[in-house]
Amino acid sequence: MRKGRNRTLKKEITILMLVASACTLLSACVAVFYVVFVFFTEKAQSDIEYVLENTNQQFQDHMQFIEDGAVSIRHNTVLDAFFEQEEYDRTAMELQLSYSMELFSDRNMQNRQIPFVTSVYLFNNADDCLYEHYYASTLAAETEQARYYTGLQQEFKESGVQYECRTHERSISLLFRIYDDEMREKGVCIAEINREAIALALEGITSYSQSAWVVLGGQEEVLAFYGEEDTVLRLTETQTAWSGWRTLDGMRLLGCADTAGFGVRTVLAVGRGNIFALLKPTLMIFGVGLLIVLAVTVTVAYGTSYRFTKPVTRMIESIRAFGNEDFDVRMEDSSIQEFHDIGMVFNEMADRIRYLITQVYEKQLLATQSQVKYLQSQINPHFQFNILAMLSLKAKMAGNEEVYEGLRAFSKLTQGRIFREKEIKIKVSEELEIVSFYLYLQKSRYQEKLSYEISLENEDIREDLIPRLLIEPLVENAVSHGLEPKKENGTIRVHLREEKREMLHICVEDDGVGFDTDKLAESGEEPAARSAKADHTQTGLENTRRMLHILYGENHEFHIRGGRGQGTRIEIVIPVERGGDYVESHGGR
């Protein structure tokens, strides 16, 4: 024995397991750290998204406040006198306007500090004006503002748009039309929005670096914005509504965009650096630790893999060479006991196989030659049909029409059963052709004792597809087990009809001796389980049942009626199907 052969595979595996455990421990630490890192990253992103959505929602709520005020004005019946230009009390109308818009309610306040909507102007079609202000002002200022907004609403009426935004130095004017229940225009309303309130509503994101927001009007004009001009410009070009990450000209931003009432939409975003700024120290530690662990893992994995797989690799090379008919190859000896034993067994097996190949090859050659001769001696079915065709032709030439027709019918019947075995479904006309050949042969055999009738409700049925050899076995059963035991003459009727061009009814009926249909109905065993006690008829009918169940599932019917001395009637109902032949796949065989 070679020196050092006392080392066993168990000892080697133990050493490798220790090394693998150390690597696994390091990998687990890295995995846990990674999970924690991902968790805090997602949490930081989730917090920023919450601030974005909450900030955007504050602006949305204020815009909803204006929409609710517009609805309230529309349905305020007291204001109808103003809109219909009837006599009205101006003080009462302005009170109703104040009641409808609720300028002094909490919904109109931003952080309970300043109002979002500072003034409301309401015009009827005659350009009469009602107004309400949150802040008190002088009569001269009110008159000047009323004159300004009267001109503004005139321009708006001529524009034909449904709503519009106009910007001013300290406010934004939102103009929209008021309609009655029949969508006829009653007047125009102007809501003056405080720019300072907009900035205060959206200031929740301004504490982040690279933050920006923009409020856009219905015509995509910028109503208000915050942030660097280039970033704001990129935000105006984004989709109408979105949330999550967006890359704009190489800048990665986390934000959201949504539409408010009156065509106004907001876009808010912060830079990706807000997430990584908090995680930068952790990322550095993680990167250094990961590099160290990877270096150690690669080194250990390479060393252990080489130590363990080198002898195995050599064995595989020897086995592969032996499989490529290099019968002289032998395994090298190994210092590991188990590998040494495997090599010894392989080398002995190779010697034995080489010895046996010489004897087996010669015997197999003789057996192959015998098998070829046997196959060559078999008569091809095509040869049989050619012989039948030749015999029928000779009978035809000899003037023996009966022998000619009999041979021809037998040839066609055999071809229909053998050569079309791969076809699962064939046309009714082709199936009836096989049935006709069979009945013709039986008619030649039984003469006047047998008569038959094949009928179709209409000729279109001939193009329907049915399972191959569905009708012929039923006719064969009717002849063999219905009419053959009967002493008197008998008749077989085959009738096909369609029901609403959806279901095909196939009926095979005979007036033979019949059989016990109750026995068939009561039997619930599998065909294989009752084959010893079931006669040929029962087995054939059960096979037909199984075939129909496989092809049509529950979408078919199979009825047997009759009894001893009463003949038999078998009716099958299947879906009407037309199209190409249904050929069974044999995987290319």
Coordinates of C-alpha atoms in Angstrom, one line a residue:
M1 CA 0.0 0.0 0.0
R2 CA 1.1 3.5 -0.7
K3 CA 2.1 5.8 2.1
G4 CA -0.7 8.1 3.3
R5 CA -3.5 5.8 2.1
N6 CA -5.0 5.7 5.7
R7 CA -6.8 9.0 4.9
T8 CA -10.5 8.3 4.3
L9 CA -13.2 10.1 2.4
K10 CA -15.1 10.7 5.7
K11 CA -12.1 12.6 7.0
E12 CA -11.8 14.6 3.8
I13 CA -15.5 15.5 3.9
T14 CA -15.3 16.5 7.5
I15 CA -12.5 18.9 6.8
L16 CA -14.4 20.3 3.8
M17 CA -17.6 20.7 5.9
L18 CA -15.7 22.8 8.5
V19 CA -14.4 25.0 5.7
A20 CA -17.9 25.2 4.1
S21 CA -19.5 26.1 7.5
A22 CA -17.1 29.0 8.0
C23 CA -17.9 30.2 4.5
T24 CA -21.7 29.7 5.1
L25 CA -21.4 31.7 8.4
L26 CA -19.8 34.6 6.6
S27 CA -22.3 34.4 3.8
A28 CA -25.1 34.4 6.4
C29 CA -23.7 37.5 8.0
V30 CA -23.5 39.2 4.7
A31 CA -27.1 38.2 3.8
V32 CA -28.4 39.4 7.1
F33 CA -26.6 42.7 6.7
Y34 CA -27.9 43.0 3.2
V35 CA -31.5 42.4 4.3
V36 CA -31.2 45.0 7.0
F37 CA -29.7 47.4 4.5
V38 CA -32.5 46.8 2.0
F39 CA -35.1 47.2 4.8
F40 CA -33.8 50.6 5.8
T41 CA -33.4 51.7 2.2
E42 CA -37.0 50.8 1.5
K43 CA -38.1 52.4 4.7
A44 CA -36.3 55.7 3.8
Q45 CA -37.9 55.6 0.4
S46 CA -41.3 54.8 1.9
D47 CA -41.0 57.8 4.3
I48 CA -40.1 60.2 1.5
E49 CA -43.0 58.9 -0.7
Y50 CA -45.4 59.4 2.2
V51 CA -44.2 63.0 2.6
L52 CA -44.6 63.5 -1.2
E53 CA -48.1 62.0 -1.2
N54 CA -49.2 63.8 1.9
T55 CA -47.9 67.2 0.7
N56 CA -49.6 66.6 -2.7
Q57 CA -52.9 65.6 -0.9
Q58 CA -53.0 69.0 1.0
F59 CA -53.0 70.8 -2.3
Q60 CA -55.6 68.4 -3.7
D61 CA -57.8 69.0 -0.7
H62 CA -57.8 72.8 -1.3
M63 CA -58.7 72.3 -5.0
Q64 CA -61.5 70.0 -3.9
F65 CA -62.7 72.8 -1.6
I66 CA -63.0 75.0 -4.7
E67 CA -64.9 72.3 -6.6
D68 CA -67.3 71.8 -3.7
G69 CA -67.9 75.5 -3.6
A70 CA -68.7 75.6 -7.4
V71 CA -71.2 72.7 -6.9
S72 CA -72.8 74.5 -3.9
I73 CA -73.2 77.7 -6.0
R74 CA -74.7 75.7 -8.8
H75 CA -77.3 74.2 -6.6
N76 CA -78.1 77.2 -4.5
T77 CA -81.7 78.1 -5.4
V78 CA -81.5 81.5 -3.8
L79 CA -78.7 82.5 -6.2
D80 CA -81.0 81.6 -9.2
A81 CA -82.6 85.1 -9.0
F82 CA -79.1 86.6 -9.5
F83 CA -78.3 84.2 -12.4
E84 CA -81.7 84.7 -14.0
Q85 CA -81.3 88.5 -13.8
E86 CA -84.5 89.0 -11.7
E87 CA -84.9 91.5 -9.0
Y88 CA -82.8 90.5 -6.0
D89 CA -81.4 91.8 -2.7
R90 CA -77.6 92.2 -3.3
T91 CA -76.8 91.8 0.4
A92 CA -78.7 88.6 0.5
M93 CA -77.0 87.3 -2.6
E94 CA -73.6 88.0 -1.3
L95 CA -74.4 86.2 1.9
Q96 CA -75.5 83.2 -0.1
L97 CA -72.2 83.4 -2.1
S98 CA -70.3 83.5 1.2
Y99 CA -72.3 80.6 2.5
S100 CA -71.6 78.6 -0.6
M101 CA -67.9 79.2 -0.8
E102 CA -67.2 79.1 3.0
L103 CA -64.1 81.3 2.7
F104 CA -63.8 81.4 6.5
S105 CA -64.1 77.7 7.1
D106 CA -61.1 75.5 8.3
R107 CA -61.1 73.8 4.8
N108 CA -59.9 77.1 3.3
M109 CA -57.1 77.6 5.8
Q110 CA -53.6 76.5 5.2
N111 CA -52.0 75.4 8.5
R112 CA -54.6 77.7 10.2
Q113 CA -52.5 80.7 9.1
I114 CA -53.6 82.0 5.8
P115 CA -56.5 81.3 3.4
F116 CA -56.0 79.3 0.2
V117 CA -58.8 81.3 -1.6
T118 CA -58.8 85.0 -0.7
S119 CA -61.6 86.3 -2.9
V120 CA -64.5 85.0 -5.0
Y121 CA -66.2 86.8 -7.8
L122 CA -69.5 85.6 -9.3
F123 CA -70.9 87.0 -12.6
N124 CA -74.2 86.3 -14.3
N125 CA -74.7 86.5 -18.1
A126 CA -75.5 90.2 -17.8
D127 CA -72.0 90.8 -16.3
D128 CA -73.5 91.7 -12.9
C129 CA -71.0 90.9 -10.2
L130 CA -71.1 89.5 -6.6
Y131 CA -68.0 89.2 -4.6
E132 CA -66.7 88.1 -1.2
H133 CA -63.2 88.8 0.3
Y134 CA -61.4 87.1 3.1
Y135 CA -59.4 90.2 3.9
A136 CA -61.2 93.5 4.4
S137 CA -60.3 96.3 1.9
T138 CA -61.3 99.8 1.1
L139 CA -64.2 100.6 -1.1
A140 CA -61.9 102.1 -3.8
A141 CA -59.8 98.9 -3.8
E142 CA -62.9 96.7 -4.1
T143 CA -64.2 98.8 -7.0
E144 CA -60.9 98.6 -8.8
Q145 CA -60.7 94.9 -8.3
A146 CA -64.3 94.4 -9.4
R147 CA -63.5 96.4 -12.6
Y148 CA -60.3 94.3 -13.2
Y149 CA -62.1 90.9 -12.7
T150 CA -65.1 92.1 -14.9
G151 CA -62.7 92.6 -17.8
L152 CA -61.0 89.3 -17.0
Q153 CA -64.3 87.4 -17.1
Q154 CA -65.2 89.1 -20.4
E155 CA -62.0 87.7 -22.0
F156 CA -62.8 84.3 -20.5
K157 CA -66.3 84.3 -21.9
E158 CA -65.0 85.0 -25.4
S159 CA -62.4 82.3 -25.1
G160 CA -65.0 79.5 -25.0
V161 CA -63.0 77.2 -22.7
Q162 CA -64.6 75.6 -19.7
Y163 CA -62.0 76.8 -17.2
E164 CA -58.8 78.8 -17.2
C165 CA -56.0 80.0 -14.9
R166 CA -54.5 83.5 -14.9
T167 CA -51.4 84.4 -12.9
H168 CA -50.7 87.6 -11.0
E169 CA -47.8 88.7 -8.8
R170 CA -49.3 87.5 -5.5
S171 CA -52.2 85.4 -6.6
I172 CA -53.6 83.0 -9.2
S173 CA -57.1 83.6 -10.7
L174 CA -59.1 80.4 -11.4
L175 CA -62.0 81.1 -13.8
F176 CA -64.7 78.5 -14.5
R177 CA -68.2 78.5 -15.8
I178 CA -71.4 77.8 -13.8
Y179 CA -74.0 75.6 -15.4
D180 CA -77.6 74.7 -14.5
D181 CA -79.0 71.2 -14.3
E182 CA -79.5 71.1 -18.1
M183 CA -75.9 72.2 -18.6
R184 CA -76.8 75.7 -19.8
E185 CA -74.3 78.3 -18.8
K186 CA -75.6 80.5 -16.0
G187 CA -72.5 82.6 -15.3
V188 CA -68.8 82.7 -14.5
C189 CA -67.0 82.3 -11.2
I190 CA -63.5 83.5 -10.4
A191 CA -61.6 82.2 -7.4
E192 CA -58.4 84.1 -6.3
I193 CA -55.8 81.7 -5.0
N194 CA -53.1 82.9 -2.7
R195 CA -49.6 82.0 -4.0
E196 CA -48.2 82.1 -0.5
A197 CA -50.8 79.5 0.6
I198 CA -49.7 77.3 -2.3
A199 CA -46.1 77.5 -1.3
L200 CA -47.0 76.8 2.3
A201 CA -49.1 73.7 1.3
L202 CA -46.2 72.3 -0.7
E203 CA -43.4 73.2 1.6
G204 CA -43.3 69.7 3.1
I205 CA -40.7 68.6 0.6
T206 CA -38.5 71.7 0.6
S207 CA -36.5 70.3 3.5
Y208 CA -35.0 67.6 1.1
S209 CA -32.0 68.3 -1.1
Q210 CA -32.6 68.5 -4.8
S211 CA -36.3 69.1 -4.2
A212 CA -38.7 70.8 -6.6
W213 CA -42.4 71.2 -7.2
V214 CA -44.5 72.8 -9.9
V215 CA -48.2 73.6 -10.3
L216 CA -49.4 73.6 -13.9
G217 CA -52.6 75.0 -15.4
G218 CA -54.9 73.4 -17.9
Q219 CA -52.8 74.7 -20.8
E220 CA -49.6 73.4 -19.2
E221 CA -48.6 76.9 -18.2
V222 CA -46.5 77.2 -15.0
L223 CA -48.7 78.7 -12.2
A224 CA -46.2 78.3 -9.3
F225 CA -42.9 76.4 -8.8
Y226 CA -40.1 75.8 -6.4
G227 CA -36.6 74.5 -7.1
E228 CA -33.9 74.9 -9.8
E229 CA -35.3 76.1 -13.1
D230 CA -33.8 73.2 -15.1
T231 CA -35.4 70.6 -12.7
V232 CA -38.7 72.4 -12.8
L233 CA -38.6 72.4 -16.6
R234 CA -38.0 68.6 -16.7
L235 CA -40.9 68.1 -14.3
T236 CA -43.3 69.9 -16.6
E237 CA -42.5 67.4 -19.3
T238 CA -43.5 64.3 -17.4
Q239 CA -46.7 62.3 -17.6
T240 CA -50.0 63.7 -16.2
A241 CA -50.1 61.2 -13.3
W242 CA -47.3 59.0 -12.0
S243 CA -45.4 58.1 -8.8
G244 CA -42.1 56.4 -7.9
W245 CA -38.8 56.8 -9.6
R246 CA -38.2 58.8 -12.8
T247 CA -35.0 59.5 -14.7
L248 CA -35.1 63.0 -16.3
D249 CA -32.1 63.8 -18.5
G250 CA -29.8 61.6 -16.4
M251 CA -31.2 62.8 -13.1
R252 CA -32.8 60.2 -10.9
L253 CA -35.8 61.6 -9.0
L254 CA -38.4 60.1 -6.6
G255 CA -41.7 61.9 -6.9
C256 CA -45.4 61.9 -7.8
A257 CA -47.7 63.8 -10.1
D258 CA -51.5 64.0 -10.1
T259 CA -54.3 66.1 -11.5
A260 CA -56.5 68.3 -9.4
G261 CA -59.7 70.0 -10.3
F262 CA -60.1 72.5 -13.2
G263 CA -57.2 71.0 -15.2
V264 CA -54.6 72.0 -12.6
R265 CA -51.9 69.3 -11.9
T266 CA -49.0 69.2 -9.5
V267 CA -45.6 67.5 -9.9
L268 CA -43.3 67.0 -6.8
A269 CA -39.9 65.3 -6.7
V270 CA -36.8 65.0 -4.6
G271 CA -33.3 63.7 -5.6
R272 CA -32.2 60.1 -5.1
G273 CA -29.3 61.5 -3.0
N274 CA -31.7 62.0 0.0
I275 CA -31.9 58.2 0.4
F276 CA -28.2 57.5 0.0
A277 CA -27.0 60.4 2.0
L278 CA -28.4 58.7 5.1
L279 CA -27.0 55.3 4.2
K280 CA -23.5 56.3 2.9
P281 CA -21.5 55.2 6.0
T282 CA -23.4 51.9 6.0
L283 CA -22.7 51.4 2.3
M284 CA -19.0 51.9 2.7
I285 CA -18.8 49.4 5.6
F286 CA -21.0 47.0 3.6
G287 CA -18.8 47.3 0.5
V288 CA -15.5 46.7 2.3
G289 CA -16.9 43.8 4.3
L290 CA -18.4 42.3 1.1
L291 CA -15.1 42.5 -0.8
I292 CA -13.3 40.8 2.1
V293 CA -15.9 38.0 2.4
L294 CA -15.9 37.5 -1.3
A295 CA -12.1 37.2 -1.5
V296 CA -12.0 34.7 1.4
T297 CA -14.9 32.7 -0.1
V298 CA -13.4 32.5 -3.5
T299 CA -10.0 31.4 -2.1
V300 CA -11.5 28.8 0.1
A301 CA -13.9 27.6 -2.5
Y302 CA -11.1 27.2 -5.1
G303 CA -8.8 25.4 -2.8
T304 CA -11.4 23.0 -1.5
S305 CA -12.9 22.4 -4.9
Y306 CA -9.5 21.6 -6.4
R307 CA -8.5 19.3 -3.5
F308 CA -11.8 17.3 -3.7
T309 CA -12.6 17.3 -7.4
K310 CA -9.1 16.6 -8.9
P311 CA -9.3 12.8 -8.4
V312 CA -13.0 12.8 -9.3
T313 CA -12.2 14.7 -12.5
R314 CA -9.6 12.2 -13.5
M315 CA -12.1 9.4 -12.9
I316 CA -14.7 11.1 -15.1
E317 CA -12.1 11.5 -17.8
S318 CA -11.3 7.8 -17.6
I319 CA -15.0 6.8 -17.7
R320 CA -15.7 9.2 -20.6
A321 CA -12.8 7.7 -22.6
F322 CA -14.1 4.2 -21.8
G323 CA -17.5 5.2 -23.0
N324 CA -15.9 6.4 -26.3
E325 CA -14.7 2.8 -26.9
D326 CA -11.2 3.3 -25.6
F327 CA -11.1 0.0 -23.8
D328 CA -7.4 0.3 -22.9
V329 CA -8.0 3.3 -20.5
R330 CA -7.4 2.6 -16.8
M331 CA -7.9 4.8 -13.7
E332 CA -4.9 6.2 -11.9
D333 CA -4.2 5.2 -8.3
S334 CA -5.3 7.7 -5.5
S335 CA -4.1 8.5 -2.0
I336 CA -7.7 8.5 -0.7
Q337 CA -8.8 5.0 0.2
E338 CA -12.3 5.3 -1.3
F339 CA -11.0 6.6 -4.6
H340 CA -8.4 3.9 -4.7
D341 CA -11.1 1.3 -4.2
I342 CA -13.2 2.8 -7.0
G343 CA -10.2 2.8 -9.3
M344 CA -9.5 -0.9 -8.6
V345 CA -13.1 -1.9 -9.2
F346 CA -13.3 0.1 -12.5
N347 CA -10.0 -1.4 -13.8
E348 CA -11.2 -4.9 -13.0
M349 CA -14.6 -4.1 -14.7
A350 CA -12.8 -2.8 -17.8
D351 CA -10.7 -5.9 -18.1
R352 CA -13.8 -8.1 -17.8
I353 CA -15.9 -6.0 -20.3
R354 CA -13.1 -6.2 -22.8
Y355 CA -13.0 -9.9 -22.5
L356 CA -16.8 -10.2 -22.9
I357 CA -17.1 -7.8 -25.8
T358 CA -15.2 -10.2 -28.1
Q359 CA -17.6 -13.1 -27.4
V360 CA -20.8 -11.0 -27.2
Y361 CA -20.1 -9.1 -30.4
E362 CA -19.9 -12.3 -32.4
K363 CA -23.1 -13.7 -30.9
Q364 CA -24.9 -10.4 -31.5
L365 CA -23.8 -10.3 -35.1
L366 CA -25.3 -13.7 -35.7
A367 CA -28.5 -12.7 -34.0
T368 CA -28.8 -9.6 -36.0
Q369 CA -28.3 -11.4 -39.3
S370 CA -31.1 -13.9 -38.3
Q371 CA -33.4 -11.0 -37.4
V372 CA -32.8 -9.3 -40.7
K373 CA -33.7 -12.5 -42.5
Y374 CA -36.8 -12.9 -40.5
L375 CA -38.0 -9.3 -41.2
Q376 CA -37.3 -9.8 -44.9
S377 CA -39.5 -12.8 -44.9
Q378 CA -42.5 -10.9 -43.6
I379 CA -45.1 -10.0 -46.2
N380 CA -45.9 -6.3 -46.4
P381 CA -49.5 -5.4 -45.9
H382 CA -49.3 -3.4 -49.2
F383 CA -48.2 -6.6 -50.9
Q384 CA -51.3 -8.3 -49.5
F385 CA -53.6 -5.6 -50.8
N386 CA -51.9 -5.7 -54.2
I387 CA -52.6 -9.5 -54.4
L388 CA -56.2 -8.9 -53.5
A389 CA -56.5 -6.2 -56.1
M390 CA -54.9 -8.6 -58.7
L391 CA -57.3 -11.4 -57.8
S392 CA -60.4 -9.1 -57.9
L393 CA -59.2 -7.9 -61.3
K394 CA -58.9 -11.5 -62.6
A395 CA -62.4 -12.2 -61.3
K396 CA -63.7 -9.1 -63.1
M397 CA -62.0 -10.2 -66.3
A398 CA -63.5 -13.7 -65.9
G399 CA -66.9 -12.2 -65.5
N400 CA -67.5 -13.3 -61.9
E401 CA -68.9 -10.1 -60.5
E402 CA -69.8 -11.6 -57.2
V403 CA -66.2 -12.7 -56.5
Y404 CA -64.9 -9.4 -57.8
E405 CA -67.2 -7.3 -55.5
G406 CA -66.4 -9.6 -52.5
L407 CA -62.7 -9.3 -52.9
R408 CA -63.0 -5.5 -53.5
A409 CA -65.1 -5.0 -50.4
F410 CA -62.8 -7.1 -48.3
S411 CA -59.8 -5.2 -49.5
K412 CA -61.4 -1.8 -48.8
L413 CA -62.6 -2.9 -45.4
T414 CA -59.1 -4.1 -44.4
Q415 CA -57.5 -0.9 -45.7
G416 CA -60.0 1.2 -43.7
R417 CA -59.0 -0.7 -40.5
I418 CA -55.3 -0.8 -41.0
F419 CA -54.0 2.0 -43.1
R420 CA -56.0 4.7 -41.3
E421 CA -55.1 3.7 -37.8
K422 CA -53.5 7.0 -37.0
E423 CA -56.7 9.0 -37.8
I424 CA -58.8 9.5 -34.7
K425 CA -61.6 11.2 -36.6
I426 CA -62.8 10.8 -40.2
K427 CA -65.8 12.0 -42.2
V428 CA -69.1 10.2 -41.9
S429 CA -69.0 9.4 -45.6
E430 CA -65.7 7.5 -45.0
E431 CA -67.0 5.6 -42.0
L432 CA -70.2 4.6 -43.8
E433 CA -68.1 3.4 -46.7
I434 CA -66.4 0.9 -44.3
V435 CA -69.8 0.0 -42.9
S436 CA -71.1 -0.6 -46.4
F437 CA -68.2 -2.9 -47.3
Y438 CA -68.7 -4.9 -44.1
L439 CA -72.5 -5.3 -44.7
Y440 CA -71.9 -6.2 -48.3
L441 CA -69.6 -9.1 -47.3
Q442 CA -72.1 -10.2 -44.6
K443 CA -74.9 -10.0 -47.1
S444 CA -73.0 -12.2 -49.5
R445 CA -72.6 -14.6 -46.6
Y446 CA -76.1 -14.7 -45.2
Q447 CA -78.0 -13.9 -48.5
E448 CA -81.7 -13.3 -47.8
K449 CA -81.4 -13.8 -44.0
L450 CA -79.7 -10.4 -43.7
S451 CA -81.0 -7.1 -45.0
Y452 CA -79.8 -3.6 -44.2
E453 CA -80.6 0.1 -44.6
I454 CA -78.3 3.1 -44.3
S455 CA -80.0 6.5 -44.3
L456 CA -79.1 10.1 -43.6
E457 CA -81.5 13.0 -42.8
N458 CA -79.5 15.2 -45.3
E459 CA -76.4 14.9 -47.4
D460 CA -74.5 17.5 -45.4
I461 CA -74.1 15.0 -42.6
R462 CA -71.5 13.1 -44.8
E463 CA -69.0 16.0 -44.2
D464 CA -69.3 15.7 -40.3
L465 CA -66.3 14.3 -38.4
I466 CA -66.8 11.3 -36.1
P467 CA -64.4 9.0 -34.4
R468 CA -62.9 6.3 -36.7
L469 CA -64.6 2.9 -36.4
L470 CA -67.4 4.3 -34.3
I471 CA -70.3 2.9 -36.3
E472 CA -68.7 -0.3 -37.8
P473 CA -68.1 -2.1 -34.5
L474 CA -71.8 -1.4 -33.5
V475 CA -72.9 -2.9 -36.9
E476 CA -70.6 -5.8 -36.4
N477 CA -72.1 -6.5 -32.9
A478 CA -75.6 -6.3 -34.4
V479 CA -74.7 -8.9 -37.0
S480 CA -72.7 -11.3 -34.8
H481 CA -74.8 -11.1 -31.6
G482 CA -78.2 -10.0 -32.9
L483 CA -79.0 -11.5 -36.3
E484 CA -76.6 -14.5 -36.5
P485 CA -78.2 -16.4 -33.6
K486 CA -81.7 -15.6 -34.9
K487 CA -83.4 -18.3 -37.0
E488 CA -85.6 -15.9 -39.0
N489 CA -84.5 -13.1 -41.3
G490 CA -83.3 -9.9 -39.8
T491 CA -82.7 -6.3 -40.6
I492 CA -80.1 -3.7 -39.6
R493 CA -80.8 0.0 -39.9
V494 CA -78.2 2.7 -39.6
H495 CA -79.7 6.2 -39.4
L496 CA -77.9 9.6 -38.9
R497 CA -79.6 13.0 -38.3
E498 CA -78.6 16.4 -37.0
E499 CA -80.4 18.3 -34.2
K500 CA -80.3 22.1 -34.8
R501 CA -76.9 21.6 -36.6
E502 CA -75.3 21.3 -33.1
M503 CA -75.7 17.6 -32.2
L504 CA -75.3 14.5 -34.4
H505 CA -77.6 11.5 -33.6
I506 CA -76.2 8.1 -34.7
C507 CA -78.7 5.2 -34.4
V508 CA -77.8 1.5 -35.1
E509 CA -80.9 -0.7 -34.7
D510 CA -81.5 -4.4 -35.3
D511 CA -84.4 -6.8 -34.8
G512 CA -82.2 -9.7 -33.6
V513 CA -82.3 -11.8 -30.5
G514 CA -81.2 -8.8 -28.3
F515 CA -79.3 -9.1 -25.0
D516 CA -79.7 -8.1 -21.3
T517 CA -79.2 -4.3 -21.2
D518 CA -79.9 -4.2 -17.5
K519 CA -76.6 -6.1 -16.9
L520 CA -74.7 -3.4 -18.8
A521 CA -76.4 -0.6 -16.9
E522 CA -75.8 -2.2 -13.5
S523 CA -72.2 -3.0 -14.0
G524 CA -70.0 -0.3 -12.4
E525 CA -66.6 -2.1 -12.6
E526 CA -63.7 -1.1 -14.7
P527 CA -63.4 -3.1 -18.0
A528 CA -60.2 -4.7 -16.9
A529 CA -61.8 -5.9 -13.7
R530 CA -64.8 -7.6 -15.4
S531 CA -63.2 -8.8 -18.6
A532 CA -63.3 -12.4 -17.4
K533 CA -67.0 -12.4 -17.0
A534 CA -68.1 -10.0 -19.8
D535 CA -68.9 -11.3 -23.3
H536 CA -67.6 -9.8 -26.5
T537 CA -70.6 -7.5 -26.9
Q538 CA -70.3 -5.9 -23.5
T539 CA -66.5 -5.4 -23.9
G540 CA -67.0 -3.8 -27.3
L541 CA -69.7 -1.4 -26.1
E542 CA -67.6 -0.5 -23.0
N543 CA -64.7 0.4 -25.2
T544 CA -66.9 2.6 -27.3
R545 CA -68.1 4.3 -24.1
R546 CA -64.5 5.0 -23.0
M547 CA -63.5 6.3 -26.4
L548 CA -66.5 8.8 -26.4
H549 CA -65.7 9.9 -22.9
I550 CA -62.0 10.6 -23.8
L551 CA -62.9 12.5 -26.9
Y552 CA -66.0 14.4 -25.7
G553 CA -66.0 14.3 -21.9
E554 CA -69.6 14.9 -20.6
N555 CA -70.7 16.4 -23.9
H556 CA -72.1 13.2 -25.4
E557 CA -74.8 10.6 -24.9
F558 CA -74.8 6.8 -25.3
H559 CA -78.1 4.9 -25.0
I560 CA -78.8 1.2 -25.3
R561 CA -82.4 0.0 -25.6
G562 CA -84.0 -3.4 -26.1
G563 CA -83.9 -6.8 -24.4
R564 CA -84.0 -10.5 -24.9
G565 CA -86.1 -11.2 -28.0
Q566 CA -86.8 -7.5 -28.6
G567 CA -83.8 -6.5 -30.8
T568 CA -81.3 -3.8 -29.9
R569 CA -81.2 -0.1 -30.5
I570 CA -78.0 1.9 -29.8
E571 CA -78.1 5.6 -30.1
I572 CA -75.0 7.9 -29.8
V573 CA -75.3 11.7 -29.6
I574 CA -72.1 13.8 -30.2
P575 CA -71.4 17.4 -31.1
V576 CA -71.5 18.3 -34.9
E577 CA -67.9 18.9 -36.0
R578 CA -66.6 19.7 -39.5
G579 CA -63.1 20.4 -40.6
G580 CA -59.8 18.7 -41.4
D581 CA -59.0 15.1 -40.4
Y582 CA -58.1 14.6 -36.7
V583 CA -54.7 12.7 -36.8
E584 CA -53.1 11.3 -33.7
S585 CA -49.6 12.6 -33.0
H586 CA -46.9 9.9 -32.6
G587 CA -44.0 12.1 -31.8
G588 CA -42.7 11.9 -35.3
R589 CA -42.7 8.1 -35.5

